[in-house]
A tleap script that builds the chain and sets N, CA, C and O, in Angstrom:
source leaprc.protein.ff14SB
mol = sequence {
  NMET LEU ILE ASN GLU LEU ILE SER ASP TYR
  GLU THR ASN ARG LYS GLU ALA PRO LYS THR
  LEU ASN ASP ILE LEU ASP TYR TYR GLN LYS
  LYS TYR ILE ALA GLY GLU ILE ASP ILE LYS
  PHE TYR ARG ASP ILE TYR ASN PHE LEU HIE
  GLN GLN GLY ALA THR SER ALA HIE GLU TYR
  VAL CTYR
}
set mol.1.N position { 173.960 62.189 169.522 }
set mol.1.CA position { 173.391 63.505 169.312 }
set mol.1.C position { 173.861 64.010 167.951 }
set mol.1.O position { 175.048 63.958 167.631 }
set mol.2.N position { 172.931 64.489 167.174 }
set mol.2.CA position { 173.264 64.981 165.850 }
set mol.2.C position { 173.258 66.500 165.829 }
set mol.2.O position { 172.345 67.140 166.350 }
set mol.3.N position { 174.276 67.057 165.230 }
set mol.3.CA position { 174.374 68.514 165.138 }
set mol.3.C position { 173.190 69.084 164.358 }
set mol.3.O position { 172.740 70.198 164.623 }
set mol.4.N position { 172.692 68.307 163.393 }
set mol.4.CA position { 171.544 68.768 162.602 }
set mol.4.C position { 170.314 69.002 163.473 }
set mol.4.O position { 169.545 69.931 163.225 }
set mol.5.N position { 170.125 68.167 164.491 }
set mol.5.CA position { 168.987 68.335 165.400 }
set mol.5.C position { 169.130 69.615 166.211 }
set mol.5.O position { 168.159 70.346 166.405 }
set mol.6.N position { 170.344 69.883 166.683 }
set mol.6.CA position { 170.579 71.096 167.467 }
set mol.6.C position { 170.372 72.342 166.618 }
set mol.6.O position { 169.775 73.319 167.069 }
set mol.7.N position { 170.868 72.300 165.392 }
set mol.7.CA position { 170.714 73.442 164.487 }
set mol.7.C position { 169.246 73.655 164.138 }
set mol.7.O position { 168.771 74.791 164.112 }
set mol.8.N position { 168.532 72.578 163.871 }
set mol.8.CA position { 167.118 72.681 163.525 }
set mol.8.C position { 166.306 73.311 164.647 }
set mol.8.O position { 165.463 74.173 164.397 }
set mol.9.N position { 166.558 72.882 165.891 }
set mol.9.CA position { 165.866 73.460 167.046 }
set mol.9.C position { 166.193 74.944 167.174 }
set mol.9.O position { 165.307 75.758 167.433 }
set mol.10.N position { 167.450 75.292 166.995 }
set mol.10.CA position { 167.872 76.692 167.059 }
set mol.10.C position { 167.129 77.516 166.001 }
set mol.10.O position { 166.557 78.562 166.306 }
set mol.11.N position { 167.147 77.036 164.772 }
set mol.11.CA position { 166.515 77.768 163.672 }
set mol.11.C position { 165.007 77.896 163.860 }
set mol.11.O position { 164.430 78.938 163.548 }
set mol.12.N position { 164.377 76.860 164.359 }
set mol.12.CA position { 162.937 76.889 164.583 }
set mol.12.C position { 162.559 77.955 165.609 }
set mol.12.O position { 161.599 78.701 165.421 }
set mol.13.N position { 163.317 78.013 166.683 }
set mol.13.CA position { 162.985 78.930 167.765 }
set mol.13.C position { 163.532 80.339 167.575 }
set mol.13.O position { 162.904 81.302 168.014 }
set mol.14.N position { 164.669 80.480 166.940 }
set mol.14.CA position { 165.286 81.797 166.769 }
set mol.14.C position { 164.935 82.439 165.431 }
set mol.14.O position { 165.183 83.628 165.232 }
set mol.15.N position { 164.366 81.673 164.523 }
set mol.15.CA position { 163.975 82.161 163.187 }
set mol.15.C position { 165.171 82.670 162.378 }
set mol.15.O position { 165.034 83.560 161.539 }
set mol.16.N position { 166.344 82.090 162.643 }
set mol.16.CA position { 167.553 82.409 161.882 }
set mol.16.C position { 168.546 81.275 162.055 }
set mol.16.O position { 168.441 80.483 162.991 }
set mol.17.N position { 169.495 81.200 161.164 }
set mol.17.CA position { 170.532 80.176 161.259 }
set mol.17.C position { 171.623 80.643 162.220 }
set mol.17.O position { 171.938 81.831 162.277 }
set mol.18.N position { 172.192 79.714 162.966 }
set mol.18.CA position { 173.303 80.103 163.846 }
set mol.18.C position { 174.530 80.469 163.013 }
set mol.18.O position { 174.814 79.838 161.994 }
set mol.19.N position { 175.242 81.482 163.455 }
set mol.19.CA position { 176.448 81.897 162.729 }
set mol.19.C position { 177.648 81.030 163.097 }
set mol.19.O position { 178.530 80.796 162.271 }
set mol.20.N position { 177.676 80.553 164.345 }
set mol.20.CA position { 178.780 79.722 164.825 }
set mol.20.C position { 178.241 78.658 165.779 }
set mol.20.O position { 177.080 78.696 166.185 }
set mol.21.N position { 179.094 77.726 166.120 }
set mol.21.CA position { 178.734 76.742 167.134 }
set mol.21.C position { 178.532 77.411 168.488 }
set mol.21.O position { 177.755 76.933 169.316 }
set mol.22.N position { 179.233 78.513 168.707 }
set mol.22.CA position { 179.077 79.254 169.955 }
set mol.22.C position { 177.648 79.754 170.121 }
set mol.22.O position { 177.123 79.775 171.234 }
set mol.23.N position { 177.016 80.155 169.026 }
set mol.23.CA position { 175.622 80.607 169.079 }
set mol.23.C position { 174.713 79.481 169.577 }
set mol.23.O position { 173.815 79.707 170.388 }
set mol.24.N position { 174.954 78.287 169.089 }
set mol.24.CA position { 174.142 77.134 169.505 }
set mol.24.C position { 174.373 76.840 170.983 }
set mol.24.O position { 173.423 76.587 171.724 }
set mol.25.N position { 175.629 76.873 171.410 }
set mol.25.CA position { 175.942 76.617 172.815 }
set mol.25.C position { 175.298 77.667 173.712 }
set mol.25.O position { 174.722 77.325 174.746 }
set mol.26.N position { 175.384 78.919 173.339 }
set mol.26.CA position { 174.762 79.992 174.132 }
set mol.26.C position { 173.242 79.816 174.196 }
set mol.26.O position { 172.631 80.035 175.241 }
set mol.27.N position { 172.646 79.424 173.089 }
set mol.27.CA position { 171.205 79.195 173.025 }
set mol.27.C position { 170.780 78.112 174.031 }
set mol.27.O position { 169.814 78.290 174.773 }
set mol.28.N position { 171.506 77.000 174.045 }
set mol.28.CA position { 171.156 75.921 174.961 }
set mol.28.C position { 171.502 76.268 176.406 }
set mol.28.O position { 170.847 75.792 177.333 }
set mol.29.N position { 172.512 77.080 176.598 }
set mol.29.CA position { 172.823 77.535 177.952 }
set mol.29.C position { 171.663 78.376 178.507 }
set mol.29.O position { 171.286 78.234 179.670 }
set mol.30.N position { 171.113 79.239 177.674 }
set mol.30.CA position { 169.964 80.051 178.093 }
set mol.30.C position { 168.748 79.173 178.379 }
set mol.30.O position { 167.997 79.435 179.318 }
set mol.31.N position { 168.553 78.128 177.566 }
set mol.31.CA position { 167.438 77.208 177.811 }
set mol.31.C position { 167.615 76.490 179.144 }
set mol.31.O position { 166.642 76.270 179.865 }
set mol.32.N position { 168.854 76.123 179.474 }
set mol.32.CA position { 169.117 75.463 180.753 }
set mol.32.C position { 168.845 76.421 181.913 }
set mol.32.O position { 168.182 76.046 182.880 }
set mol.33.N position { 169.341 77.628 181.827 }
set mol.33.CA position { 169.146 78.613 182.891 }
set mol.33.C position { 167.662 78.908 183.090 }
set mol.33.O position { 167.216 79.122 184.217 }
set mol.34.N position { 166.898 78.920 182.002 }
set mol.34.CA position { 165.457 79.176 182.077 }
set mol.34.C position { 164.674 77.953 182.567 }
set mol.34.O position { 163.464 78.039 182.772 }
set mol.35.N position { 165.347 76.830 182.753 }
set mol.35.CA position { 164.678 75.625 183.229 }
set mol.35.C position { 163.955 74.845 182.147 }
set mol.35.O position { 163.117 73.994 182.446 }
set mol.36.N position { 164.272 75.127 180.898 }
set mol.36.CA position { 163.610 74.451 179.786 }
set mol.36.C position { 164.227 73.095 179.456 }
set mol.36.O position { 163.576 72.249 178.843 }
set mol.37.N position { 165.477 72.885 179.858 }
set mol.37.CA position { 166.138 71.593 179.667 }
set mol.37.C position { 166.832 71.228 180.975 }
set mol.37.O position { 167.178 72.103 181.769 }
set mol.38.N position { 167.031 69.931 181.192 }
set mol.38.CA position { 167.658 69.508 182.437 }
set mol.38.C position { 169.186 69.501 182.319 }
set mol.38.O position { 169.743 69.626 181.229 }
set mol.39.N position { 169.837 69.353 183.461 }
set mol.39.CA position { 171.295 69.423 183.521 }
set mol.39.C position { 171.963 68.332 182.704 }
set mol.39.O position { 172.997 68.585 182.086 }
set mol.40.N position { 171.413 67.141 182.681 }
set mol.40.CA position { 172.021 66.049 181.912 }
set mol.40.C position { 172.030 66.371 180.425 }
set mol.40.O position { 173.044 66.199 179.749 }
set mol.41.N position { 170.893 66.838 179.923 }
set mol.41.CA position { 170.816 67.187 178.505 }
set mol.41.C position { 171.764 68.341 178.186 }
set mol.41.O position { 172.449 68.320 177.164 }
set mol.42.N position { 171.801 69.344 179.057 }
set mol.42.CA position { 172.704 70.479 178.831 }
set mol.42.C position { 174.162 70.024 178.841 }
set mol.42.O position { 174.944 70.456 177.994 }
set mol.43.N position { 174.537 69.167 179.776 }
set mol.43.CA position { 175.925 68.670 179.828 }
set mol.43.C position { 176.280 67.901 178.568 }
set mol.43.O position { 177.383 68.039 178.039 }
set mol.44.N position { 175.345 67.089 178.088 }
set mol.44.CA position { 175.595 66.345 176.853 }
set mol.44.C position { 175.816 67.301 175.678 }
set mol.44.O position { 176.738 67.117 174.884 }
set mol.45.N position { 174.970 68.312 175.579 }
set mol.45.CA position { 175.108 69.301 174.505 }
set mol.45.C position { 176.412 70.064 174.653 }
set mol.45.O position { 177.151 70.239 173.685 }
set mol.46.N position { 176.695 70.520 175.878 }
set mol.46.CA position { 177.922 71.274 176.130 }
set mol.46.C position { 179.149 70.457 175.732 }
set mol.46.O position { 180.016 70.948 175.009 }
set mol.47.N position { 179.223 69.221 176.199 }
set mol.47.CA position { 180.379 68.374 175.886 }
set mol.47.C position { 180.499 68.119 174.387 }
set mol.47.O position { 181.594 68.184 173.829 }
set mol.48.N position { 179.392 67.834 173.746 }
set mol.48.CA position { 179.406 67.581 172.301 }
set mol.48.C position { 179.893 68.813 171.537 }
set mol.48.O position { 180.794 68.712 170.704 }
set mol.49.N position { 179.298 69.974 171.821 }
set mol.49.CA position { 179.681 71.194 171.095 }
set mol.49.C position { 181.100 71.627 171.442 }
set mol.49.O position { 181.824 72.125 170.579 }
set mol.50.N position { 181.501 71.444 172.687 }
set mol.50.CA position { 182.852 71.795 173.108 }
set mol.50.C position { 183.879 70.950 172.341 }
set mol.50.O position { 184.927 71.458 171.944 }
set mol.51.N position { 183.581 69.679 172.137 }
set mol.51.CA position { 184.475 68.801 171.364 }
set mol.51.C position { 184.570 69.253 169.907 }
set mol.51.O position { 185.570 69.005 169.233 }
set mol.52.N position { 183.518 69.917 169.433 }
set mol.52.CA position { 183.510 70.408 168.055 }
set mol.52.C position { 184.196 71.766 167.939 }
set mol.52.O position { 184.360 72.284 166.834 }
set mol.53.N position { 184.599 72.347 169.072 }
set mol.53.CA position { 185.319 73.623 169.045 }
set mol.53.C position { 184.557 74.812 169.597 }
set mol.53.O position { 185.085 75.924 169.610 }
set mol.54.N position { 183.333 74.607 170.050 }
set mol.54.CA position { 182.547 75.715 170.588 }
set mol.54.C position { 183.082 76.123 171.957 }
set mol.54.O position { 183.575 75.297 172.725 }
set mol.55.N position { 182.971 77.413 172.238 }
set mol.55.CA position { 183.314 77.919 173.564 }
set mol.55.C position { 182.154 78.762 174.059 }
set mol.55.O position { 181.508 79.480 173.295 }
set mol.56.N position { 181.907 78.656 175.345 }
set mol.56.CA position { 180.825 79.415 175.967 }
set mol.56.C position { 181.338 80.788 176.367 }
set mol.56.O position { 182.529 80.960 176.630 }
set mol.57.N position { 180.454 81.751 176.411 }
set mol.57.CA position { 180.834 83.109 176.793 }
set mol.57.C position { 181.434 83.135 178.199 }
set mol.57.O position { 182.291 83.972 178.482 }
set mol.58.N position { 181.005 82.241 179.079 }
set mol.58.CA position { 181.544 82.252 180.435 }
set mol.58.C position { 182.961 81.692 180.523 }
set mol.58.O position { 183.575 81.744 181.588 }
set mol.59.N position { 183.487 81.159 179.425 }
set mol.59.CA position { 184.838 80.618 179.412 }
set mol.59.C position { 185.896 81.672 179.104 }
set mol.59.O position { 187.086 81.431 179.311 }
set mol.60.N position { 185.483 82.818 178.620 }
set mol.60.CA position { 186.425 83.855 178.260 }
set mol.60.C position { 186.986 84.541 179.492 }
set mol.60.O position { 186.262 84.797 180.454 }
set mol.61.N position { 188.275 84.836 179.460 }
set mol.61.CA position { 188.932 85.562 180.536 }
set mol.61.C position { 189.285 86.945 179.994 }
set mol.61.O position { 189.936 87.078 178.958 }
set mol.62.N position { 188.846 87.956 180.710 }
set mol.62.CA position { 189.115 89.332 180.264 }
set mol.62.C position { 190.281 89.921 181.005 }
set mol.62.O position { 190.651 91.069 180.761 }
savepdb mol mol.pdb
quit
């Protein structure tokens, strides 16, 4: 999986560049929840971005 592909998809659909890796992760999380991508693809993206340092909003403890 190439980060360039994830960024390109984000930019195409959001009409802006992601500010952080977290933005990309949140974007794909929303696509998964909406049923636009399957669980395997989402897990692959999540694991890849998480290894790069991204954190999902649901990981924060308040």
